[in-house]
Amino acid sequence: MSSDFESYEQDFGTTTAELTNKIGRIPKLSGEEKTQLILNVDKQLEEVRELMEQMDLEVREIPIQSRAMYNGRLKSYKQELEKLEKDFKRSRIAYSDEVRQELLGDDGGSSEGQLIKLREERAHLLDNTERLERSSRRLEAGYQIAVETEQVGQEILSNLHGDREKIQKARERLRETDANLGKSSRILTGMLRRIIQNRVLVFMLGAIILLTIILAIYFNLRGH
């Protein structure tokens, strides 16, 4: 698991380095070139977010005794991603001196006001877009949690059903054992009774034989 996390770390480092370079270039561009670079950066940021989700899943699979260290590293990467997103937002509405002069042209006064107004409108639009994106991510995270909760609930119900079947089988075996013990007890009681009866019969038979021998001896002696 940790090797996968470290592989994701390498991808994160390479991608964020590229993003930092591209975000720094955005204010220096204008027109179609700037638009294309913004779209490219936005796509890479989405890839980094997906990479962070993979890293988060990997951390959950790491043993608890080692998880704290990876959680700290993951937290720092999330902070770095947030900084990149803020820098990207600022770069989309920023202009370098050369581009700004090109946009203003000779009519600096009125164009300056228009540029400021345009910048404010774009900033407002970007704020709304980011709010929508954050809301969308929260909804996705909530949905994921709901799905995971449902899966855990199903596993718990399945385990409870299995435990119930085990308890029922144990009860059935206990009833069978009780029945067998009762049957064995009755058999042993009958055997003991027959043993006692046989011993009584043996004693009575021995007493009769002994009495017969005594009487025979007595009458024999008396006849002489």
XYZ file of C-alpha atoms in Angstrom:
224
model
C 0.000 0.000 0.000
C 2.736 2.510 0.940
C 4.514 1.890 -2.411
C 1.320 2.890 -4.254
C 1.065 6.012 -2.101
C 4.652 6.965 -2.886
C 3.995 6.454 -6.598
C 1.039 8.827 -6.327
C 3.311 11.281 -4.508
C 5.742 11.294 -7.426
C 2.899 11.928 -9.885
C 1.616 14.712 -7.636
C 5.028 16.387 -7.482
C 5.541 16.242 -11.250
C 2.053 17.514 -12.089
C 2.051 20.346 -9.528
C 5.438 21.522 -10.792
C 4.019 21.724 -14.324
C 0.922 23.508 -13.042
C 2.992 26.087 -11.141
C 4.896 26.899 -14.330
C 1.746 27.124 -16.453
C -0.166 29.233 -13.923
C 2.742 31.686 -13.858
C 2.541 32.021 -17.657
C -1.208 32.719 -17.838
C -1.039 36.493 -17.004
C 1.542 36.966 -19.766
C -0.796 35.660 -22.453
C -3.985 36.912 -24.071
C -6.630 35.795 -26.507
C -6.916 32.221 -27.714
C -3.499 31.220 -26.379
C -4.483 32.240 -22.859
C -7.851 30.467 -23.143
C -6.211 27.216 -24.257
C -3.675 27.352 -21.435
C -6.458 28.009 -18.886
C -8.395 24.991 -20.163
C -5.253 22.869 -19.993
C -4.510 23.940 -16.413
C -8.137 23.368 -15.381
C -7.965 19.820 -16.783
C -4.702 19.104 -14.943
C -6.136 20.446 -11.695
C -9.026 18.023 -12.042
C -6.508 15.193 -12.550
C -4.694 16.284 -9.378
C -8.006 16.226 -7.458
C -8.640 12.672 -8.642
C -5.070 11.790 -7.656
C -5.722 13.192 -4.162
C -8.811 10.985 -3.881
C -6.712 7.934 -4.780
C -4.121 8.912 -2.181
C -6.868 9.342 0.406
C -8.161 5.835 -0.341
C -4.647 4.411 -0.058
C -4.149 6.058 3.349
C -7.344 4.412 4.625
C -5.892 1.002 3.754
C -2.606 1.634 5.588
C -2.307 0.060 9.103
C -3.362 2.386 11.915
C 0.104 2.519 13.503
C 1.560 4.023 10.290
C -1.458 6.012 9.139
C -0.721 9.224 11.086
C 2.467 9.920 9.122
C 0.723 9.490 5.772
C -2.222 11.600 6.910
C 0.208 14.445 7.658
C 1.747 14.195 4.197
C -1.677 14.033 2.571
C -2.788 17.129 4.470
C 0.218 19.115 3.196
C -0.564 18.026 -0.387
C -4.163 19.185 0.009
C -2.936 22.562 1.230
C -0.612 22.791 -1.755
C -3.515 21.980 -4.083
C -5.650 24.702 -2.474
C -2.828 27.229 -3.006
C -2.535 26.218 -6.662
C -6.282 26.672 -7.135
C -6.126 30.152 -5.584
C -3.125 31.097 -7.737
C -4.977 29.789 -10.790
C -8.013 31.884 -9.943
C -5.903 35.041 -9.615
C -3.937 34.302 -12.782
C -7.128 34.030 -14.856
C -8.059 37.648 -14.131
C -4.519 39.054 -13.985
C -2.570 40.644 -16.812
C 1.129 41.361 -17.203
C 2.218 44.917 -17.915
C 2.726 44.151 -21.618
C -0.680 42.544 -22.063
C -2.342 45.258 -20.028
C -0.779 47.962 -22.192
C -1.841 46.072 -25.294
C -5.428 45.868 -24.080
C -5.566 49.509 -22.967
C -4.004 50.933 -26.141
C -3.847 54.693 -26.445
C -7.110 55.411 -24.674
C -5.744 54.570 -21.233
C -8.312 56.393 -19.100
C -11.585 54.895 -20.230
C -10.012 51.551 -21.041
C -8.581 51.400 -17.523
C -12.063 51.681 -16.057
C -13.437 49.114 -18.478
C -10.597 46.765 -17.652
C -11.211 47.118 -13.914
C -14.924 46.529 -14.422
C -14.217 43.522 -16.612
C -11.809 42.170 -14.036
C -14.421 42.546 -11.267
C -17.059 40.819 -13.375
C -14.711 37.977 -14.174
C -13.710 37.666 -10.535
C -17.378 37.513 -9.548
C -18.029 34.903 -12.215
C -15.043 32.852 -11.082
C -16.258 33.027 -7.483
C -19.646 31.679 -8.517
C -18.006 28.969 -10.592
C -15.795 27.914 -7.706
C -18.785 27.817 -5.371
C -20.583 25.543 -7.808
C -17.515 23.328 -8.112
C -17.131 23.112 -4.340
C -20.826 22.307 -3.956
C -20.508 19.650 -6.637
C -17.497 18.103 -4.883
C -19.361 18.144 -1.557
C -22.333 16.425 -3.180
C -20.046 13.807 -4.718
C -18.318 13.262 -1.377
C -21.696 13.014 0.364
C -22.912 10.540 -2.227
C -19.747 8.480 -1.806
C -20.194 8.461 1.972
C -23.827 7.418 1.537
C -22.810 4.566 -0.773
C -20.094 3.424 1.647
C -22.545 3.655 4.561
C -25.059 1.574 2.635
C -22.405 -1.034 1.866
C -21.373 -1.173 5.526
C -25.019 -1.508 6.539
C -25.522 -4.364 4.103
C -22.416 -6.101 5.431
C -23.654 -5.681 9.013
C -27.095 -7.067 8.093
C -25.447 -9.966 6.294
C -23.252 -10.691 9.336
C -26.255 -10.471 11.658
C -28.185 -12.873 9.424
C -25.229 -15.275 9.462
C -24.936 -14.992 13.258
C -28.671 -15.632 13.620
C -28.396 -18.807 11.550
C -25.433 -19.954 13.653
C -27.390 -19.332 16.875
C -30.394 -21.240 15.532
C -28.187 -24.171 14.520
C -26.534 -24.136 17.950
C -29.956 -24.202 19.606
C -31.021 -27.125 17.431
C -27.841 -29.011 18.336
C -28.476 -28.233 22.000
C -32.013 -29.586 21.751
C -30.707 -32.723 20.030
C -28.064 -33.113 22.732
C -30.698 -32.710 25.466
C -32.891 -35.298 23.757
C -29.973 -37.715 23.436
C -29.019 -37.168 27.078
C -32.624 -37.839 28.158
C -32.725 -40.993 26.079
C -29.363 -42.142 27.469
C -30.541 -41.406 31.004
C -33.660 -43.534 30.500
C -31.590 -46.392 29.071
C -29.130 -46.245 31.961
C -32.003 -46.160 34.467
C -33.582 -49.239 32.834
C -30.228 -51.065 32.834
C -29.668 -50.213 36.493
C -33.134 -51.435 37.359
C -32.552 -54.728 35.552
C -29.188 -55.146 37.287
C -30.822 -54.639 40.670
C -33.589 -57.070 39.773
C -31.053 -59.672 38.637
C -29.046 -59.284 41.850
C -32.200 -59.699 43.940
C -33.094 -62.820 42.003
C -29.551 -64.165 42.473
C -29.695 -63.515 46.209
C -33.138 -65.165 46.482
C -31.992 -68.138 44.428
C -28.847 -68.452 46.555
C -30.920 -68.257 49.738
C -33.281 -70.978 48.460
C -30.369 -73.239 47.492
C -28.681 -72.654 50.826
C -31.901 -73.351 52.690
C -32.438 -76.525 50.635
C -28.908 -77.742 51.469
C -29.423 -77.024 55.159
C -32.775 -78.855 55.217
C -31.288 -81.810 53.359
C -28.421 -82.074 55.823
C -30.833 -81.743 58.748
C -33.192 -84.497 57.562
C -30.259 -86.703 56.650
C -28.778 -86.457 60.129
C -32.135 -86.965 61.760
C -32.764 -90.168 59.756
C -29.586 -91.704 61.097
